[in-house]
C-alpha cells in the first residue's frame, strides 16, 4: 500500500480539483491553507487514522480554536482526503450544541427595551406625518433617528 503523504504535488492536484468544482478563490485559498497546516503537523510522516485523530485532538486542546473553526479545518482536510481517494482518513467533525437562549450580556434591560419602543414609536409617528403632509420635503425623517 502506497504511503499517504501530503506533498506539494498532492496540494496542487487538490487546488486544481477545487477550481474545477467552481469553489470561490477565498474557499480555495482557505482549504489549501488548512491542508498545509496538516502538512506542517504531519512533518513528512504518512497520514494514518491515528495521526488524523491526534491532529484533531491537538486543534481542540492546544490550538485555541472554537469548535466551528476546528470543524472548518476538518471539512477542508476531509475534502482533501476525498480528492486523494484516502476516504478512510476522513474524520468526524465536532458536534456543536446550539443554545436556545442568548447570553445575558446580549439581553436588553427593561430600560433599553422601553427606549427602543419609544424611539420606534416616534419614528413611526413621524413617518405617518410625512405621508399625510402636503409638503413632505419640509420634514426630515433623519431628525427622529438622531434623538
GROMACS .gro file of C-alpha atoms in nm:
model
  147
    1UNK     CA    1   0.000   0.000   0.000
    2UNK     CA    2   0.131   0.343  -0.101
    3UNK     CA    3   0.205   0.582   0.187
    4UNK     CA    4  -0.036   0.875   0.219
    5UNK     CA    5   0.182   1.185   0.245
    6UNK     CA    6   0.077   1.546   0.194
    7UNK     CA    7   0.309   1.667  -0.082
    8UNK     CA    8   0.319   1.984  -0.290
    9UNK     CA    9   0.208   1.776  -0.588
   10UNK     CA   10  -0.096   1.650  -0.391
   11UNK     CA   11  -0.180   2.003  -0.280
   12UNK     CA   12  -0.160   2.128  -0.641
   13UNK     CA   13  -0.390   1.845  -0.750
   14UNK     CA   14  -0.632   1.935  -0.471
   15UNK     CA   15  -0.628   2.303  -0.568
   16UNK     CA   16  -0.694   2.214  -0.932
   17UNK     CA   17  -0.988   1.994  -0.827
   18UNK     CA   18  -1.135   2.276  -0.616
   19UNK     CA   19  -1.114   2.513  -0.914
   20UNK     CA   20  -1.279   2.253  -1.135
   21UNK     CA   21  -1.567   2.222  -0.887
   22UNK     CA   22  -1.608   2.602  -0.904
   23UNK     CA   23  -1.515   2.688  -0.547
   24UNK     CA   24  -1.458   3.058  -0.485
   25UNK     CA   25  -1.098   3.185  -0.472
   26UNK     CA   26  -1.135   3.254  -0.097
   27UNK     CA   27  -1.256   2.898  -0.031
   28UNK     CA   28  -0.971   2.753  -0.238
   29UNK     CA   29  -0.717   2.966  -0.050
   30UNK     CA   30  -0.859   2.864   0.288
   31UNK     CA   31  -0.879   2.491   0.205
   32UNK     CA   32  -0.521   2.490   0.075
   33UNK     CA   33  -0.402   2.681   0.384
   34UNK     CA   34  -0.577   2.426   0.609
   35UNK     CA   35  -0.416   2.133   0.425
   36UNK     CA   36  -0.075   2.299   0.459
   37UNK     CA   37  -0.140   2.327   0.832
   38UNK     CA   38  -0.195   1.950   0.840
   39UNK     CA   39   0.119   1.904   0.628
   40UNK     CA   40   0.319   2.100   0.884
   41UNK     CA   41   0.173   1.892   1.167
   42UNK     CA   42   0.249   1.564   0.986
   43UNK     CA   43   0.605   1.682   0.921
   44UNK     CA   44   0.672   1.435   0.639
   45UNK     CA   45   0.503   1.141   0.810
   46UNK     CA   46   0.244   0.939   0.623
   47UNK     CA   47  -0.113   1.014   0.722
   48UNK     CA   48  -0.287   0.748   0.926
   49UNK     CA   49  -0.619   0.740   1.102
   50UNK     CA   50  -0.437   0.774   1.436
   51UNK     CA   51  -0.242   1.077   1.314
   52UNK     CA   52  -0.561   1.243   1.190
   53UNK     CA   53  -0.735   1.188   1.523
   54UNK     CA   54  -0.429   1.318   1.707
   55UNK     CA   55  -0.433   1.629   1.485
   56UNK     CA   56  -0.798   1.689   1.565
   57UNK     CA   57  -0.723   1.649   1.936
   58UNK     CA   58  -0.428   1.889   1.905
   59UNK     CA   59  -0.655   2.150   1.747
   60UNK     CA   60  -0.910   2.104   2.027
   61UNK     CA   61  -0.666   2.115   2.318
   62UNK     CA   62  -0.371   2.326   2.206
   63UNK     CA   63  -0.490   2.531   1.910
   64UNK     CA   64  -0.709   2.775   2.099
   65UNK     CA   65  -0.978   2.735   1.834
   66UNK     CA   66  -1.353   2.722   1.879
   67UNK     CA   67  -1.544   2.413   1.766
   68UNK     CA   68  -1.674   2.582   1.450
   69UNK     CA   69  -1.320   2.676   1.345
   70UNK     CA   70  -1.195   2.323   1.405
   71UNK     CA   71  -1.486   2.188   1.202
   72UNK     CA   72  -1.388   2.422   0.921
   73UNK     CA   73  -1.033   2.279   0.926
   74UNK     CA   74  -1.167   1.924   0.931
   75UNK     CA   75  -1.402   1.991   0.640
   76UNK     CA   76  -1.111   2.113   0.427
   77UNK     CA   77  -0.894   1.818   0.527
   78UNK     CA   78  -1.173   1.567   0.465
   79UNK     CA   79  -1.229   1.717   0.120
   80UNK     CA   80  -0.856   1.680   0.052
   81UNK     CA   81  -0.867   1.315   0.158
   82UNK     CA   82  -1.166   1.250  -0.069
   83UNK     CA   83  -0.990   1.410  -0.367
   84UNK     CA   84  -0.683   1.197  -0.295
   85UNK     CA   85  -0.909   0.889  -0.261
   86UNK     CA   86  -0.798   0.848   0.101
   87UNK     CA   87  -1.155   0.823   0.227
   88UNK     CA   88  -1.050   0.602   0.517
   89UNK     CA   89  -0.874   0.905   0.668
   90UNK     CA   90  -1.182   1.127   0.687
   91UNK     CA   91  -1.268   1.214   1.046
   92UNK     CA   92  -1.586   1.332   1.210
   93UNK     CA   93  -1.641   1.695   1.290
   94UNK     CA   94  -1.721   1.812   1.642
   95UNK     CA   95  -2.087   1.820   1.738
   96UNK     CA   96  -2.183   2.178   1.820
   97UNK     CA   97  -2.468   2.233   2.063
   98UNK     CA   98  -2.672   2.534   1.965
   99UNK     CA   99  -2.803   2.739   2.254
  100UNK     CA  100  -3.174   2.814   2.271
  101UNK     CA  101  -3.109   3.143   2.450
  102UNK     CA  102  -2.855   3.420   2.407
  103UNK     CA  103  -2.602   3.514   2.672
  104UNK     CA  104  -2.733   3.753   2.935
  105UNK     CA  105  -2.486   4.019   2.817
  106UNK     CA  106  -2.676   4.034   2.487
  107UNK     CA  107  -3.016   4.076   2.651
  108UNK     CA  108  -3.179   4.417   2.666
  109UNK     CA  109  -3.253   4.568   3.004
  110UNK     CA  110  -3.609   4.690   3.063
  111UNK     CA  111  -3.486   5.049   3.029
  112UNK     CA  112  -3.318   4.972   2.693
  113UNK     CA  113  -3.632   4.795   2.573
  114UNK     CA  114  -3.859   5.090   2.666
  115UNK     CA  115  -3.621   5.337   2.499
  116UNK     CA  116  -3.618   5.123   2.181
  117UNK     CA  117  -4.000   5.100   2.171
  118UNK     CA  118  -4.030   5.475   2.235
  119UNK     CA  119  -3.786   5.555   1.953
  120UNK     CA  120  -3.967   5.321   1.714
  121UNK     CA  121  -4.299   5.481   1.807
  122UNK     CA  122  -4.164   5.835   1.745
  123UNK     CA  123  -4.020   5.728   1.410
  124UNK     CA  124  -4.345   5.562   1.308
  125UNK     CA  125  -4.542   5.876   1.403
  126UNK     CA  126  -4.304   6.096   1.207
  127UNK     CA  127  -4.325   5.865   0.904
  128UNK     CA  128  -4.707   5.871   0.924
  129UNK     CA  129  -4.696   6.252   0.944
  130UNK     CA  130  -4.468   6.265   0.638
  131UNK     CA  131  -4.712   6.052   0.439
  132UNK     CA  132  -5.009   6.276   0.530
  133UNK     CA  133  -4.827   6.608   0.495
  134UNK     CA  134  -4.878   6.801   0.170
  135UNK     CA  135  -4.516   6.921   0.190
  136UNK     CA  136  -4.306   6.614   0.287
  137UNK     CA  137  -3.982   6.785   0.191
  138UNK     CA  138  -4.013   7.021   0.489
  139UNK     CA  139  -3.993   6.733   0.742
  140UNK     CA  140  -3.665   6.549   0.794
  141UNK     CA  141  -3.705   6.179   0.872
  142UNK     CA  142  -3.346   6.164   0.994
  143UNK     CA  143  -3.418   6.401   1.281
  144UNK     CA  144  -3.600   6.122   1.467
  145UNK     CA  145  -3.302   5.892   1.448
  146UNK     CA  146  -3.065   6.150   1.596
  147UNK     CA  147  -3.254   6.165   1.926
   0.00000   0.00000   0.00000
